[in-house]
PDB file of C-alpha atoms in Angstrom:
ATOM      1  CA  MET A 176       9.181  18.490 -17.460  1.00 49.00           C
ATOM      2  CA  THR A 177       7.742  15.049 -17.143  1.00 54.00           C
ATOM      3  CA  GLN A 178       5.403  13.643 -14.619  1.00 58.00           C
ATOM      4  CA  ASN A 179       8.258  11.377 -13.452  1.00 67.00           C
ATOM      5  CA  LYS A 180       9.956  14.538 -12.092  1.00 75.00           C
ATOM      6  CA  LEU A 181       6.931  15.091  -9.675  1.00 87.00           C
ATOM      7  CA  SER A 182       7.271  11.566  -8.300  1.00 87.00           C
ATOM      8  CA  GLU A 183      10.141  12.861  -6.275  1.00 88.00           C
ATOM      9  CA  LEU A 184       7.578  14.774  -4.221  1.00 93.00           C
ATOM     10  CA  ASN A 185       6.299  11.440  -2.731  1.00 90.00           C
ATOM     11  CA  GLN A 186       9.405  11.517  -0.342  1.00 91.00           C
ATOM     12  CA  TYR A 187       7.849  14.620   1.526  1.00 94.00           C
ATOM     13  CA  ILE A 188       6.235  13.489   4.615  1.00 92.00           C
ATOM     14  CA  GLY A 189       5.642  16.177   7.030  1.00 87.00           C
ATOM     15  CA  SER A 190       7.353  19.566   6.873  1.00 90.00           C
ATOM     16  CA  GLU A 191      10.324  20.626   8.975  1.00 87.00           C
ATOM     17  CA  THR A 192      10.120  24.161   7.948  1.00 92.00           C
ATOM     18  CA  TRP A 193       7.340  26.492   6.662  1.00 96.00           C
ATOM     19  CA  THR A 194       8.001  29.176   4.040  1.00 96.00           C
ATOM     20  CA  SER A 195       6.211  32.530   4.244  1.00 96.00           C
ATOM     21  CA  ALA A 196       4.144  33.420   1.071  1.00 96.00           C
ATOM     22  CA  GLY A 197       5.584  36.822   1.449  1.00 91.00           C
ATOM     23  CA  PRO A 198       4.352  40.259   2.233  1.00 92.00           C
ATOM     24  CA  TRP A 199       1.405  40.160  -0.278  1.00 91.00           C
ATOM     25  CA  PHE A 200      -0.016  37.059   1.173  1.00 95.00           C
ATOM     26  CA  ARG A 201       0.368  37.503   4.869  1.00 88.00           C
ATOM     27  CA  ASN A 202      -0.849  34.646   7.006  1.00 94.00           C
ATOM     28  CA  VAL A 203      -0.152  31.935   4.336  1.00 98.00           C
ATOM     29  CA  ILE A 204       2.828  29.663   4.485  1.00 98.00           C
ATOM     30  CA  TYR A 205       4.156  26.812   2.260  1.00 98.00           C
ATOM     31  CA  SER A 206       5.405  23.429   3.285  1.00 97.00           C
ATOM     32  CA  ASP A 207       8.821  22.018   2.083  1.00 97.00           C
ATOM     33  CA  GLY A 208       6.892  19.862  -0.429  1.00 97.00           C
ATOM     34  CA  ALA A 209       4.918  22.654  -1.752  1.00 98.00           C
ATOM     35  CA  VAL A 210       8.046  24.712  -2.260  1.00 97.00           C
ATOM     36  CA  ARG A 211       9.635  21.905  -4.127  1.00 96.00           C
ATOM     37  CA  LEU A 212       6.610  21.387  -6.312  1.00 97.00           C
ATOM     38  CA  ALA A 213       6.802  25.055  -7.202  1.00 97.00           C
ATOM     39  CA  GLU A 214      10.597  24.757  -7.964  1.00 96.00           C
ATOM     40  CA  ILE A 215      10.454  21.624 -10.092  1.00 95.00           C
ATOM     41  CA  ALA A 216       7.177  22.278 -12.009  1.00 95.00           C
ATOM     42  CA  GLY A 217       7.710  26.050 -12.343  1.00 95.00           C
ATOM     43  CA  ALA A 218       4.469  26.335 -10.441  1.00 96.00           C
ATOM     44  CA  TRP A 219       4.930  29.362  -8.147  1.00 97.00           C
ATOM     45  CA  TRP A 220       1.926  30.784  -9.970  1.00 97.00           C
ATOM     46  CA  LEU A 221      -0.260  27.983  -8.490  1.00 98.00           C
ATOM     47  CA  LEU A 222       0.917  28.610  -4.943  1.00 98.00           C
ATOM     48  CA  GLU A 223       0.274  32.371  -5.480  1.00 97.00           C
ATOM     49  CA  ALA A 224      -3.167  31.828  -6.955  1.00 98.00           C
ATOM     50  CA  ILE A 225      -4.130  29.745  -3.818  1.00 98.00           C
ATOM     51  CA  ALA A 226      -2.626  32.360  -1.550  1.00 98.00           C
ATOM     52  CA  SER A 227      -4.486  35.095  -3.241  1.00 97.00           C
ATOM     53  CA  HIS A 228      -7.825  33.378  -2.817  1.00 98.00           C
ATOM     54  CA  LEU A 229      -7.078  32.670   0.786  1.00 97.00           C
ATOM     55  CA  THR A 230      -6.283  36.263   1.581  1.00 96.00           C
ATOM     56  CA  SER A 231      -8.599  38.284  -0.669  1.00 96.00           C
ATOM     57  CA  ASN A 232     -11.540  36.161  -2.110  1.00 97.00           C
ATOM     58  CA  LYS A 233     -14.588  37.565  -0.146  1.00 97.00           C
ATOM     59  CA  LYS A 234     -16.678  34.665  -1.254  1.00 97.00           C
ATOM     60  CA  LEU A 235     -14.135  32.200   0.180  1.00 97.00           C
ATOM     61  CA  LYS A 236     -13.842  34.097   3.369  1.00 95.00           C
ATOM     62  CA  ARG A 237     -17.669  33.992   3.851  1.00 97.00           C
ATOM     63  CA  ALA A 238     -17.506  30.149   3.181  1.00 97.00           C
ATOM     64  CA  PHE A 239     -14.848  29.901   5.867  1.00 95.00           C
ATOM     65  CA  ALA A 240     -16.947  31.899   8.329  1.00 95.00           C
ATOM     66  CA  ASP A 241     -19.973  29.800   7.579  1.00 96.00           C
ATOM     67  CA  ASP A 242     -18.172  26.510   7.840  1.00 95.00           C
ATOM     68  CA  PRO A 243     -15.028  26.437  10.287  1.00 92.00           C
ATOM     69  CA  GLU A 244     -14.334  22.816   9.148  1.00 94.00           C
ATOM     70  CA  LEU A 245     -13.781  24.170   5.577  1.00 96.00           C
ATOM     71  CA  ARG A 246     -11.285  26.722   6.797  1.00 94.00           C
ATOM     72  CA  ASN A 247      -9.458  24.042   8.895  1.00 95.00           C
ATOM     73  CA  MET A 248      -9.023  21.576   6.055  1.00 97.00           C
ATOM     74  CA  HIS A 249      -9.768  21.991   2.411  1.00 98.00           C
ATOM     75  CA  PHE A 250      -8.361  21.025  -0.936  1.00 98.00           C
ATOM     76  CA  TRP A 251      -7.364  22.908  -4.052  1.00 98.00           C
ATOM     77  CA  TYR A 252      -7.925  20.794  -7.194  1.00 98.00           C
ATOM     78  CA  LEU A 253      -6.048  21.834 -10.297  1.00 98.00           C
ATOM     79  CA  LYS A 254      -7.813  20.069 -13.293  1.00 98.00           C
ATOM     80  CA  LYS A 255      -6.596  20.071 -16.812  1.00 97.00           C
ATOM     81  CA  HIS A 256      -9.178  21.914 -19.177  1.00 97.00           C
ATOM     82  CA  GLY A 257      -7.975  22.230 -22.680  1.00 96.00           C
ATOM     83  CA  ASN A 258      -4.587  24.034 -22.820  1.00 96.00           C
ATOM     84  CA  GLY A 259      -5.447  25.447 -19.403  1.00 98.00           C
ATOM     85  CA  ALA A 260      -6.897  24.279 -16.084  1.00 98.00           C
ATOM     86  CA  ILE A 261      -9.550  25.007 -13.556  1.00 98.00           C
ATOM     87  CA  LEU A 262      -8.510  25.746 -10.090  1.00 98.00           C
ATOM     88  CA  ALA A 263     -11.068  25.018  -7.434  1.00 98.00           C
ATOM     89  CA  CYS A 264     -11.239  24.966  -3.637  1.00 98.00           C
ATOM     90  CA  ARG A 265     -13.470  22.238  -2.208  1.00 98.00           C
ATOM     91  CA  LYS A 266     -14.271  20.758   1.201  1.00 97.00           C
ATOM     92  CA  ASP A 267     -14.083  17.235  -0.434  1.00 94.00           C
ATOM     93  CA  LYS A 268     -14.068  15.762  -3.884  1.00 91.00           C
ATOM     94  CA  GLY A 269     -17.385  16.024  -5.561  1.00 91.00           C
ATOM     95  CA  VAL A 270     -18.502  18.900  -3.381  1.00 94.00           C
ATOM     96  CA  LYS A 271     -19.436  22.158  -4.921  1.00 96.00           C
ATOM     97  CA  PRO A 272     -16.446  24.613  -4.947  1.00 97.00           C
ATOM     98  CA  ALA A 273     -16.108  27.323  -2.363  1.00 97.00           C
ATOM     99  CA  ALA A 274     -13.985  29.160  -5.022  1.00 97.00           C
ATOM    100  CA  LYS A 275     -13.015  28.558  -8.568  1.00 97.00           C
ATOM    101  CA  GLN A 276     -10.614  30.173 -11.156  1.00 98.00           C
ATOM    102  CA  VAL A 277     -10.033  29.469 -14.791  1.00 98.00           C
ATOM    103  CA  ILE A 278      -6.397  29.340 -15.793  1.00 98.00           C
ATOM    104  CA  PRO A 279      -6.338  30.053 -19.547  1.00 97.00           C
ATOM    105  CA  TYR A 280      -2.966  28.282 -20.144  1.00 97.00           C
ATOM    106  CA  THR A 281      -0.592  26.187 -18.125  1.00 97.00           C
ATOM    107  CA  ASP A 282       2.272  23.675 -18.924  1.00 94.00           C
ATOM    108  CA  PHE A 283       1.769  22.051 -15.486  1.00 96.00           C
ATOM    109  CA  PRO A 284       2.924  18.433 -15.745  1.00 94.00           C
ATOM    110  CA  PHE A 285      -0.470  16.525 -15.148  1.00 94.00           C
ATOM    111  CA  ASP A 286      -0.384  12.840 -14.875  1.00 90.00           C
ATOM    112  CA  GLU A 287      -2.870  10.643 -16.721  1.00 90.00           C
ATOM    113  CA  THR A 288      -5.691  11.662 -14.502  1.00 93.00           C
ATOM    114  CA  GLY A 289      -5.266  15.372 -15.491  1.00 95.00           C
ATOM    115  CA  GLU A 290      -5.793  16.447 -11.920  1.00 96.00           C
ATOM    116  CA  TYR A 291      -3.388  17.667  -9.026  1.00 96.00           C
ATOM    117  CA  VAL A 292      -4.451  18.254  -5.474  1.00 97.00           C
ATOM    118  CA  LEU A 293      -3.020  20.376  -2.844  1.00 98.00           C
ATOM    119  CA  TYR A 294      -4.126  20.317   0.782  1.00 98.00           C
ATOM    120  CA  CYS A 295      -4.770  23.459   2.899  1.00 98.00           C
ATOM    121  CA  GLY A 296      -5.658  23.999   6.456  1.00 94.00           C
ATOM    122  CA  ASP A 297      -5.012  25.980   9.560  1.00 93.00           C
ATOM    123  CA  ASP A 298      -4.648  25.129  13.227  1.00 91.00           C
ATOM    124  CA  GLY A 299      -7.589  27.269  14.313  1.00 86.00           C
ATOM    125  CA  PRO A 300      -8.538  30.957  14.241  1.00 84.00           C
ATOM    126  CA  GLY A 301      -5.598  33.392  13.983  1.00 88.00           C
ATOM    127  CA  THR A 302      -3.216  30.776  12.631  1.00 94.00           C
ATOM    128  CA  PRO A 303      -1.765  30.830   9.086  1.00 96.00           C
ATOM    129  CA  HIS A 304      -3.241  28.985   6.243  1.00 97.00           C
ATOM    130  CA  LYS A 305      -0.857  26.065   5.276  1.00 98.00           C
ATOM    131  CA  ILE A 306      -0.488  24.834   1.867  1.00 98.00           C
ATOM    132  CA  PHE A 307       1.077  21.402   1.581  1.00 98.00           C
ATOM    133  CA  LEU A 308       1.203  18.089  -0.303  1.00 97.00           C
ATOM    134  CA  SER A 309      -1.050  15.068   0.386  1.00 94.00           C
ATOM    135  CA  SER A 310       1.977  13.184   1.474  1.00 94.00           C
ATOM    136  CA  GLU A 311       2.706  15.797   4.160  1.00 94.00           C
ATOM    137  CA  TYR A 312      -0.749  15.368   5.820  1.00 88.00           C
TER     138      TYR A 312
END
């Protein structure tokens, strides 16, 4: 898989449908673009890693409780690190991560920057976490 394949994701603007992350990750939904990313990059593991943090990471839940703006909009940075990557949830670039996970190995098709960013947010308390591409914001 080459980075050129990911360039097709630029056509996703907004999302007409939202896909449930399944019974293990209730209250998490994926945009059309996020689903397509998982399909073409073989990156369902990435969406599931984020959904897992959103539903069961106690440190992240505390951070959301302390900062409602973080819950409403945050970013998941996947940064190449050797043969693997580091996945980090941040309020914004350069801000200390609210959650972090080392991925020992990945064949994710990073571009020359070695980083990929997914957006995540909700529409207020009691609404599902939405995972989506930057172009869908």
